[in-house]
């Protein structure tokens, strides 16, 4: 899985973050290798692959800034809702989208939002996609 485009890197970042959330003993490197070498599943010996810099940037950024991201997202939830009530894929997409909107010099906010919606389309449902769009759009409006 080499020469990934940005969209594929974002998909991989979501998968890495999801794996790390499900298995908290996994390191980012282990999770990244597992995701990036999935096509080698049946191979007797799995070849270690280079992790794209942008994947490392996204995964490390979301992981290291999770508390700040969660704090920024919380005011945009419905009254009485907490992040712990959200489905894990939705929460991971929100964190990933917000981190990229706030920190990537390579992706304008609207691109990061559209990419988050593409991830939602792939990994969640239409209702979650609408919710993610509503929350992340507020960050663009308030810039």
CSV table of N, CA and C in Angstrom, one decimal:
chain,number,residue,atom,x,y,z
A,1,UNK,N,0.8,-1.2,0.0
A,1,UNK,CA,0.0,0.0,0.0
A,1,UNK,C,0.9,1.2,0.0
A,2,UNK,N,1.6,1.4,-1.1
A,2,UNK,CA,2.5,2.6,-1.2
A,2,UNK,C,1.8,3.6,-2.1
A,3,UNK,N,2.4,4.8,-2.1
A,3,UNK,CA,1.9,5.9,-2.9
A,3,UNK,C,0.4,6.2,-2.7
A,4,UNK,N,0.1,6.4,-1.4
A,4,UNK,CA,-1.3,6.7,-1.1
A,4,UNK,C,-1.6,8.1,-1.4
A,5,UNK,N,-2.8,8.4,-1.9
A,5,UNK,CA,-3.3,9.8,-2.0
A,5,UNK,C,-3.8,10.3,-0.7
A,6,UNK,N,-4.1,11.6,-0.6
A,6,UNK,CA,-4.5,12.2,0.7
A,6,UNK,C,-5.8,11.5,1.2
A,7,UNK,N,-6.7,11.2,0.3
A,7,UNK,CA,-7.9,10.6,0.8
A,7,UNK,C,-7.7,9.2,1.4
A,8,UNK,N,-6.8,8.4,0.8
A,8,UNK,CA,-6.4,7.1,1.3
A,8,UNK,C,-5.7,7.2,2.6
A,9,UNK,N,-4.9,8.3,2.7
A,9,UNK,CA,-4.2,8.5,4.0
A,9,UNK,C,-5.2,8.8,5.1
A,10,UNK,N,-6.2,9.6,4.8
A,10,UNK,CA,-7.2,9.9,5.8
A,10,UNK,C,-8.0,8.7,6.2
A,11,UNK,N,-8.3,7.8,5.2
A,11,UNK,CA,-8.9,6.6,5.5
A,11,UNK,C,-8.1,5.7,6.5
A,12,UNK,N,-6.8,5.6,6.1
A,12,UNK,CA,-5.9,4.9,7.0
A,12,UNK,C,-5.8,5.5,8.4
A,13,UNK,N,-5.7,6.8,8.5
A,13,UNK,CA,-5.7,7.5,9.8
A,13,UNK,C,-6.9,7.1,10.6
A,14,UNK,N,-8.1,7.1,10.0
A,14,UNK,CA,-9.3,6.7,10.7
A,14,UNK,C,-9.1,5.3,11.2
A,15,UNK,N,-8.7,4.4,10.3
A,15,UNK,CA,-8.6,3.0,10.7
A,15,UNK,C,-7.5,2.8,11.8
A,16,UNK,N,-6.4,3.5,11.8
A,16,UNK,CA,-5.4,3.4,12.8
A,16,UNK,C,-6.0,4.0,14.1
A,17,UNK,N,-6.6,5.1,14.1
A,17,UNK,CA,-7.2,5.7,15.3
A,17,UNK,C,-8.3,4.8,15.9
A,18,UNK,N,-9.1,4.2,15.0
A,18,UNK,CA,-10.1,3.2,15.5
A,18,UNK,C,-9.5,2.0,16.1
A,19,UNK,N,-8.5,1.5,15.5
A,19,UNK,CA,-7.8,0.3,16.1
A,19,UNK,C,-7.2,0.6,17.4
A,20,UNK,N,-6.5,1.8,17.5
A,20,UNK,CA,-5.9,2.2,18.8
A,20,UNK,C,-7.0,2.4,19.9
A,21,UNK,N,-8.1,2.9,19.5
A,21,UNK,CA,-9.2,3.1,20.4
A,21,UNK,C,-9.7,1.7,20.9
A,22,UNK,N,-9.8,0.8,20.0
A,22,UNK,CA,-10.3,-0.6,20.4
A,22,UNK,C,-9.3,-1.4,21.2
A,23,UNK,N,-8.0,-1.2,20.9
A,23,UNK,CA,-7.0,-1.9,21.6
A,23,UNK,C,-5.9,-0.9,22.1
A,24,UNK,N,-6.1,-0.5,23.3
A,24,UNK,CA,-5.3,0.6,23.9
A,24,UNK,C,-3.8,0.2,24.1
A,25,UNK,N,-3.4,-1.0,23.9
A,25,UNK,CA,-2.0,-1.4,24.0
A,25,UNK,C,-1.3,-1.2,22.7
A,26,UNK,N,-2.0,-1.0,21.6
A,26,UNK,CA,-1.4,-0.8,20.3
A,26,UNK,C,-0.7,0.5,20.3
A,27,UNK,N,0.5,0.6,19.7
A,27,UNK,CA,1.1,1.8,19.5
A,27,UNK,C,0.7,2.3,18.1
A,28,UNK,N,0.9,3.6,17.8
A,28,UNK,CA,0.6,4.2,16.5
A,28,UNK,C,1.3,3.5,15.4
A,29,UNK,N,2.6,3.1,15.7
A,29,UNK,CA,3.4,2.4,14.6
A,29,UNK,C,2.8,1.0,14.4
A,30,UNK,N,2.5,0.3,15.4
A,30,UNK,CA,1.9,-1.0,15.2
A,30,UNK,C,0.5,-1.0,14.5
A,31,UNK,N,-0.3,0.0,14.9
A,31,UNK,CA,-1.6,0.1,14.2
A,31,UNK,C,-1.4,0.5,12.8
A,32,UNK,N,-0.5,1.5,12.5
A,32,UNK,CA,-0.2,1.9,11.2
A,32,UNK,C,0.2,0.8,10.3
A,33,UNK,N,1.2,0.0,10.8
A,33,UNK,CA,1.7,-1.2,10.0
A,33,UNK,C,0.5,-2.2,9.7
A,34,UNK,N,-0.3,-2.4,10.7
A,34,UNK,CA,-1.4,-3.3,10.5
A,34,UNK,C,-2.3,-2.9,9.4
A,35,UNK,N,-2.7,-1.6,9.4
A,35,UNK,CA,-3.6,-1.0,8.4
A,35,UNK,C,-2.9,-1.0,7.1
A,36,UNK,N,-1.7,-0.5,7.0
A,36,UNK,CA,-1.0,-0.4,5.7
A,36,UNK,C,-0.6,-1.7,5.1
A,37,UNK,N,-0.5,-2.8,5.9
A,37,UNK,CA,-0.1,-4.1,5.3
A,37,UNK,C,-1.3,-5.0,5.2
A,38,UNK,N,-2.5,-4.5,5.3
A,38,UNK,CA,-3.7,-5.4,5.3
A,38,UNK,C,-3.7,-6.3,4.0
A,39,UNK,N,-3.2,-5.7,2.9
A,39,UNK,CA,-3.2,-6.5,1.7
A,39,UNK,C,-2.2,-7.7,1.7
A,40,UNK,N,-1.4,-7.7,2.8
A,40,UNK,CA,-0.4,-8.8,2.9
A,40,UNK,C,-0.9,-9.9,3.9
A,41,UNK,N,-2.2,-9.8,4.2
A,41,UNK,CA,-2.8,-10.6,5.3
A,41,UNK,C,-2.5,-12.1,5.2
A,42,UNK,N,-2.5,-12.7,4.0
A,42,UNK,CA,-2.2,-14.1,3.9
A,42,UNK,C,-0.7,-14.4,3.7
A,43,UNK,N,0.2,-13.4,3.6
A,43,UNK,CA,1.6,-13.6,3.4
A,43,UNK,C,2.2,-14.3,4.6
A,44,UNK,N,3.2,-15.1,4.4
A,44,UNK,CA,3.9,-15.8,5.5
A,44,UNK,C,4.7,-14.8,6.3
A,45,UNK,N,5.3,-13.8,5.6
A,45,UNK,CA,6.1,-12.8,6.3
A,45,UNK,C,5.6,-11.5,5.8
A,46,UNK,N,5.2,-10.7,6.7
A,46,UNK,CA,4.6,-9.3,6.3
A,46,UNK,C,5.8,-8.3,6.2
A,47,UNK,N,5.8,-7.6,5.1
A,47,UNK,CA,6.9,-6.7,4.9
A,47,UNK,C,6.5,-5.3,5.6
A,48,UNK,N,7.4,-4.8,6.3
A,48,UNK,CA,7.2,-3.5,7.0
A,48,UNK,C,7.2,-2.4,5.9
A,49,UNK,N,6.3,-1.5,6.0
A,49,UNK,CA,6.2,-0.4,5.0
A,49,UNK,C,6.5,0.9,5.6
A,50,UNK,N,6.9,1.8,4.8
A,50,UNK,CA,7.1,3.2,5.3
A,50,UNK,C,5.7,3.8,5.5
A,51,UNK,N,5.6,4.5,6.7
A,51,UNK,CA,4.3,5.2,7.0
A,51,UNK,C,4.4,6.6,6.5
A,52,UNK,N,3.4,7.0,5.6
A,52,UNK,CA,3.5,8.3,5.1
A,52,UNK,C,3.5,9.4,6.2
A,53,UNK,N,4.3,10.4,5.9
A,53,UNK,CA,4.4,11.5,6.9
A,53,UNK,C,3.0,12.1,7.3
A,54,UNK,N,2.1,12.3,6.3
A,54,UNK,CA,0.8,12.9,6.6
A,54,UNK,C,0.0,12.0,7.5
A,55,UNK,N,0.2,10.7,7.4
A,55,UNK,CA,-0.5,9.7,8.2
A,55,UNK,C,0.0,9.9,9.7
A,56,UNK,N,1.3,9.9,9.8
A,56,UNK,CA,1.9,10.1,11.1
A,56,UNK,C,1.4,11.4,11.8
A,57,UNK,N,1.4,12.5,10.9
A,57,UNK,CA,0.9,13.8,11.4
A,57,UNK,C,-0.5,13.7,11.9
A,58,UNK,N,-1.4,13.1,11.2
A,58,UNK,CA,-2.8,13.0,11.6
A,58,UNK,C,-3.0,12.2,12.8
A,59,UNK,N,-2.4,11.0,12.9
A,59,UNK,CA,-2.6,10.1,14.0
A,59,UNK,C,-2.0,10.7,15.3
A,60,UNK,N,-0.7,11.2,15.2
A,60,UNK,CA,-0.1,11.8,16.3
A,60,UNK,C,-0.8,13.0,16.8
A,61,UNK,N,-1.3,13.8,15.8
A,61,UNK,CA,-2.0,15.0,16.2
A,61,UNK,C,-3.3,14.8,16.9
A,62,UNK,N,-4.1,13.8,16.4
A,62,UNK,CA,-5.3,13.5,17.1
A,62,UNK,C,-5.1,12.9,18.4
A,63,UNK,N,-4.1,12.0,18.5
A,63,UNK,CA,-3.8,11.3,19.8
A,63,UNK,C,-3.3,12.3,20.8
A,64,UNK,N,-2.3,13.1,20.4
A,64,UNK,CA,-1.7,14.1,21.4
A,64,UNK,C,-2.6,15.2,21.8
A,65,UNK,N,-3.6,15.6,20.9
A,65,UNK,CA,-4.4,16.7,21.2
A,65,UNK,C,-5.9,16.3,21.5
A,66,UNK,N,-6.1,15.0,21.8
A,66,UNK,CA,-7.4,14.5,22.0
A,66,UNK,C,-8.2,15.3,23.0
A,67,UNK,N,-7.7,15.6,24.2
A,67,UNK,CA,-8.4,16.4,25.2
A,67,UNK,C,-8.8,17.8,24.7
A,68,UNK,N,-7.9,18.5,24.0
A,68,UNK,CA,-8.3,19.8,23.5
A,68,UNK,C,-9.3,19.7,22.4
A,69,UNK,N,-9.2,18.7,21.5
A,69,UNK,CA,-10.2,18.4,20.5
A,69,UNK,C,-11.6,18.2,21.1
A,70,UNK,N,-11.6,17.3,22.1
A,70,UNK,CA,-12.9,17.0,22.7
A,70,UNK,C,-13.5,18.2,23.4
A,71,UNK,N,-12.6,19.0,24.0
A,71,UNK,CA,-13.1,20.2,24.7
A,71,UNK,C,-13.7,21.2,23.6
A,72,UNK,N,-13.1,21.3,22.5
A,72,UNK,CA,-13.6,22.2,21.4
A,72,UNK,C,-14.9,21.6,20.8
A,73,UNK,N,-15.0,20.3,20.7
A,73,UNK,CA,-16.2,19.7,20.1
A,73,UNK,C,-17.4,19.7,21.1
A,74,UNK,N,-17.2,19.6,22.4
A,74,UNK,CA,-18.3,19.5,23.3
A,74,UNK,C,-19.4,20.6,23.2
A,75,UNK,N,-19.0,21.9,23.1
A,75,UNK,CA,-20.1,22.9,23.0
A,75,UNK,C,-21.0,22.7,21.8
A,76,UNK,N,-20.6,22.0,20.8
A,76,UNK,CA,-21.4,21.9,19.6
A,76,UNK,C,-22.4,20.6,19.7
A,77,UNK,N,-22.3,19.9,20.8
A,77,UNK,CA,-23.2,18.8,20.9
A,77,UNK,C,-24.6,19.3,21.4
A,78,UNK,N,-25.6,18.5,21.1
A,78,UNK,CA,-27.0,18.8,21.6
A,78,UNK,C,-26.9,18.9,23.1
A,79,UNK,N,-27.8,19.8,23.6
A,79,UNK,CA,-27.9,20.0,25.0
A,79,UNK,C,-28.1,18.7,25.8
A,80,UNK,N,-27.2,18.5,26.8
A,80,UNK,CA,-27.3,17.3,27.6
A,80,UNK,C,-26.5,16.1,27.0
A,81,UNK,N,-26.0,16.2,25.8
A,81,UNK,CA,-25.2,15.2,25.2
A,81,UNK,C,-23.7,15.3,25.6
A,82,UNK,N,-23.1,14.2,25.7
A,82,UNK,CA,-21.6,14.1,26.0
A,82,UNK,C,-20.9,13.3,24.9
A,83,UNK,N,-19.7,13.6,24.7
A,83,UNK,CA,-18.9,12.8,23.7
A,83,UNK,C,-19.0,11.3,23.9
A,84,UNK,N,-19.1,10.9,25.2
A,84,UNK,CA,-19.1,9.5,25.5
A,84,UNK,C,-20.3,8.8,24.9
A,85,UNK,N,-21.4,9.6,24.6
A,85,UNK,CA,-22.6,9.0,24.0
A,85,UNK,C,-22.5,8.8,22.5
A,86,UNK,N,-21.5,9.4,21.9
A,86,UNK,CA,-21.3,9.3,20.4
A,86,UNK,C,-20.8,7.9,20.1
A,87,UNK,N,-21.2,7.4,18.9
A,87,UNK,CA,-20.6,6.2,18.4
A,87,UNK,C,-19.1,6.5,18.1
A,88,UNK,N,-18.3,5.5,18.4
A,88,UNK,CA,-16.8,5.7,18.3
A,88,UNK,C,-16.4,6.1,16.9
A,89,UNK,N,-16.9,5.5,15.8
A,89,UNK,CA,-16.5,6.0,14.5
A,89,UNK,C,-16.8,7.5,14.3
A,90,UNK,N,-18.0,8.0,14.8
A,90,UNK,CA,-18.4,9.4,14.6
A,90,UNK,C,-17.4,10.3,15.4
A,91,UNK,N,-17.1,9.9,16.6
A,91,UNK,CA,-16.2,10.7,17.4
A,91,UNK,C,-14.8,10.7,16.8
A,92,UNK,N,-14.3,9.6,16.3
A,92,UNK,CA,-13.0,9.6,15.6
A,92,UNK,C,-13.0,10.5,14.4
A,93,UNK,N,-14.0,10.4,13.6
A,93,UNK,CA,-14.1,11.3,12.4
A,93,UNK,C,-14.2,12.8,12.8
A,94,UNK,N,-14.9,13.1,13.8
A,94,UNK,CA,-15.0,14.5,14.3
A,94,UNK,C,-13.6,15.0,14.8
A,95,UNK,N,-12.9,14.2,15.6
A,95,UNK,CA,-11.6,14.5,16.0
A,95,UNK,C,-10.6,14.7,14.9
A,96,UNK,N,-10.6,13.8,14.0
A,96,UNK,CA,-9.7,13.8,12.8
A,96,UNK,C,-10.0,15.0,11.9
A,97,UNK,N,-11.3,15.3,11.6
A,97,UNK,CA,-11.7,16.4,10.8
A,97,UNK,C,-11.3,17.7,11.5
A,98,UNK,N,-11.6,17.9,12.8
A,98,UNK,CA,-11.3,19.1,13.5
A,98,UNK,C,-9.8,19.3,13.6
A,99,UNK,N,-9.0,18.2,13.9
A,99,UNK,CA,-7.6,18.4,13.9
A,99,UNK,C,-7.0,18.9,12.6
A,100,UNK,N,-7.5,18.3,11.5
A,100,UNK,CA,-7.0,18.7,10.2
A,100,UNK,C,-7.4,20.1,9.9
A,101,UNK,N,-8.6,20.5,10.2
A,101,UNK,CA,-9.1,21.9,10.0
A,101,UNK,C,-8.2,22.9,10.7
A,102,UNK,N,-7.8,22.5,12.0
A,102,UNK,CA,-7.1,23.5,12.8
A,102,UNK,C,-5.6,23.5,12.6
A,103,UNK,N,-5.1,22.4,12.0
A,103,UNK,CA,-3.6,22.3,12.0
A,103,UNK,C,-2.9,22.0,10.7
A,104,UNK,N,-3.7,21.6,9.7
A,104,UNK,CA,-3.0,21.3,8.4
A,104,UNK,C,-2.9,22.6,7.6
A,105,UNK,N,-1.7,22.8,7.1
A,105,UNK,CA,-1.5,24.0,6.2
A,105,UNK,C,-1.7,23.5,4.8
A,106,UNK,N,-1.9,22.2,4.6
A,106,UNK,CA,-2.0,21.7,3.3
A,106,UNK,C,-3.5,21.4,2.8
A,107,UNK,N,-4.4,21.4,3.8
A,107,UNK,CA,-5.8,21.2,3.5
A,107,UNK,C,-6.6,22.3,4.0
A,108,UNK,N,-7.2,23.1,3.1
A,108,UNK,CA,-8.2,24.2,3.6
A,108,UNK,C,-9.3,23.5,4.4
A,109,UNK,N,-9.9,24.3,5.3
A,109,UNK,CA,-10.9,23.8,6.2
A,109,UNK,C,-12.1,23.1,5.4
A,110,UNK,N,-12.5,23.7,4.3
A,110,UNK,CA,-13.6,23.1,3.6
A,110,UNK,C,-13.2,21.7,3.0
A,111,UNK,N,-11.9,21.6,2.6
A,111,UNK,CA,-11.4,20.3,2.1
A,111,UNK,C,-11.5,19.3,3.3
A,112,UNK,N,-11.0,19.7,4.4
A,112,UNK,CA,-11.0,18.8,5.6
A,112,UNK,C,-12.4,18.4,6.0
A,113,UNK,N,-13.3,19.3,5.9
A,113,UNK,CA,-14.7,19.0,6.2
A,113,UNK,C,-15.3,18.0,5.1
A,114,UNK,N,-15.0,18.2,3.9
A,114,UNK,CA,-15.5,17.3,2.8
A,114,UNK,C,-14.9,15.9,3.0
A,115,UNK,N,-13.6,15.9,3.4
A,115,UNK,CA,-13.0,14.6,3.6
A,115,UNK,C,-13.6,13.9,4.8
A,116,UNK,N,-13.9,14.6,5.9
A,116,UNK,CA,-14.5,14.0,7.0
A,116,UNK,C,-15.9,13.4,6.6
A,117,UNK,N,-16.6,14.1,5.7
A,117,UNK,CA,-17.9,13.6,5.3
A,117,UNK,C,-17.8,12.4,4.4
A,118,UNK,N,-16.7,12.3,3.6
A,118,UNK,CA,-16.4,11.1,2.9
A,118,UNK,C,-16.1,9.9,3.8
A,119,UNK,N,-15.4,10.2,4.9
A,119,UNK,CA,-15.1,9.1,5.8
A,119,UNK,C,-16.4,8.7,6.5
A,120,UNK,N,-17.3,9.6,6.8
A,120,UNK,CA,-18.6,9.3,7.4
A,120,UNK,C,-19.4,8.5,6.5
A,121,UNK,N,-19.4,8.8,5.2
A,121,UNK,CA,-20.1,8.1,4.2
A,121,UNK,C,-19.7,6.6,4.1
A,122,UNK,N,-18.4,6.5,4.3
A,122,UNK,CA,-17.8,5.1,4.2
A,122,UNK,C,-17.9,4.3,5.5
A,123,UNK,N,-17.8,5.0,6.7
A,123,UNK,CA,-17.7,4.2,7.9
A,123,UNK,C,-18.9,4.4,8.9
A,124,UNK,N,-19.8,5.3,8.5
A,124,UNK,CA,-21.0,5.5,9.4
A,124,UNK,C,-22.3,5.5,8.6
A,125,UNK,N,-23.3,6.2,9.0
A,125,UNK,CA,-24.6,6.2,8.3
A,125,UNK,C,-24.9,7.7,7.9
A,126,UNK,N,-26.0,7.8,7.2
A,126,UNK,CA,-26.4,9.2,6.8
A,126,UNK,C,-26.7,10.1,7.9
A,127,UNK,N,-27.3,9.6,9.0
A,127,UNK,CA,-27.7,10.4,10.1
A,127,UNK,C,-26.4,10.9,10.8
A,128,UNK,N,-25.4,10.1,10.9
A,128,UNK,CA,-24.1,10.5,11.5
A,128,UNK,C,-23.4,11.5,10.6
A,129,UNK,N,-23.5,11.3,9.3
A,129,UNK,CA,-22.9,12.2,8.3
A,129,UNK,C,-23.4,13.6,8.5
A,130,UNK,N,-24.8,13.7,8.6
A,130,UNK,CA,-25.4,15.0,8.8
A,130,UNK,C,-25.0,15.6,10.1
A,131,UNK,N,-24.8,14.8,11.2
A,131,UNK,CA,-24.4,15.3,12.5
A,131,UNK,C,-22.9,15.8,12.4
A,132,UNK,N,-22.1,15.1,11.8
A,132,UNK,CA,-20.7,15.5,11.6
A,132,UNK,C,-20.6,16.7,10.8
A,133,UNK,N,-21.4,16.8,9.7
A,133,UNK,CA,-21.4,18.0,8.9
A,133,UNK,C,-21.8,19.2,9.7
A,134,UNK,N,-22.9,19.1,10.5
A,134,UNK,CA,-23.3,20.2,11.4
A,134,UNK,C,-22.3,20.7,12.4
A,135,UNK,N,-21.6,19.7,13.0
A,135,UNK,CA,-20.7,20.1,14.0
A,135,UNK,C,-19.4,20.8,13.4
A,136,UNK,N,-18.9,20.1,12.4
A,136,UNK,CA,-17.6,20.7,11.8
A,136,UNK,C,-17.9,22.0,11.0
A,137,UNK,N,-19.1,22.1,10.4
A,137,UNK,CA,-19.4,23.3,9.7
A,137,UNK,C,-19.4,24.5,10.6
A,138,UNK,N,-19.7,24.3,11.9
A,138,UNK,CA,-19.7,25.4,12.9
A,138,UNK,C,-18.3,26.0,13.1
A,139,UNK,N,-17.3,25.1,13.0
A,139,UNK,CA,-15.9,25.6,13.1
A,139,UNK,C,-15.5,26.5,12.0
A,140,UNK,N,-16.0,26.2,10.8
A,140,UNK,CA,-15.7,27.0,9.6
A,140,UNK,C,-16.4,28.3,9.7
A,141,UNK,N,-17.7,28.3,10.2
A,141,UNK,CA,-18.4,29.5,10.3
A,141,UNK,C,-17.8,30.5,11.4
A,142,UNK,N,-17.2,29.9,12.4
A,142,UNK,CA,-16.7,30.7,13.6
A,142,UNK,C,-15.2,31.0,13.4
A,143,UNK,N,-14.6,30.7,12.2
A,143,UNK,CA,-13.2,31.1,12.0
A,143,UNK,C,-13.0,32.6,11.9
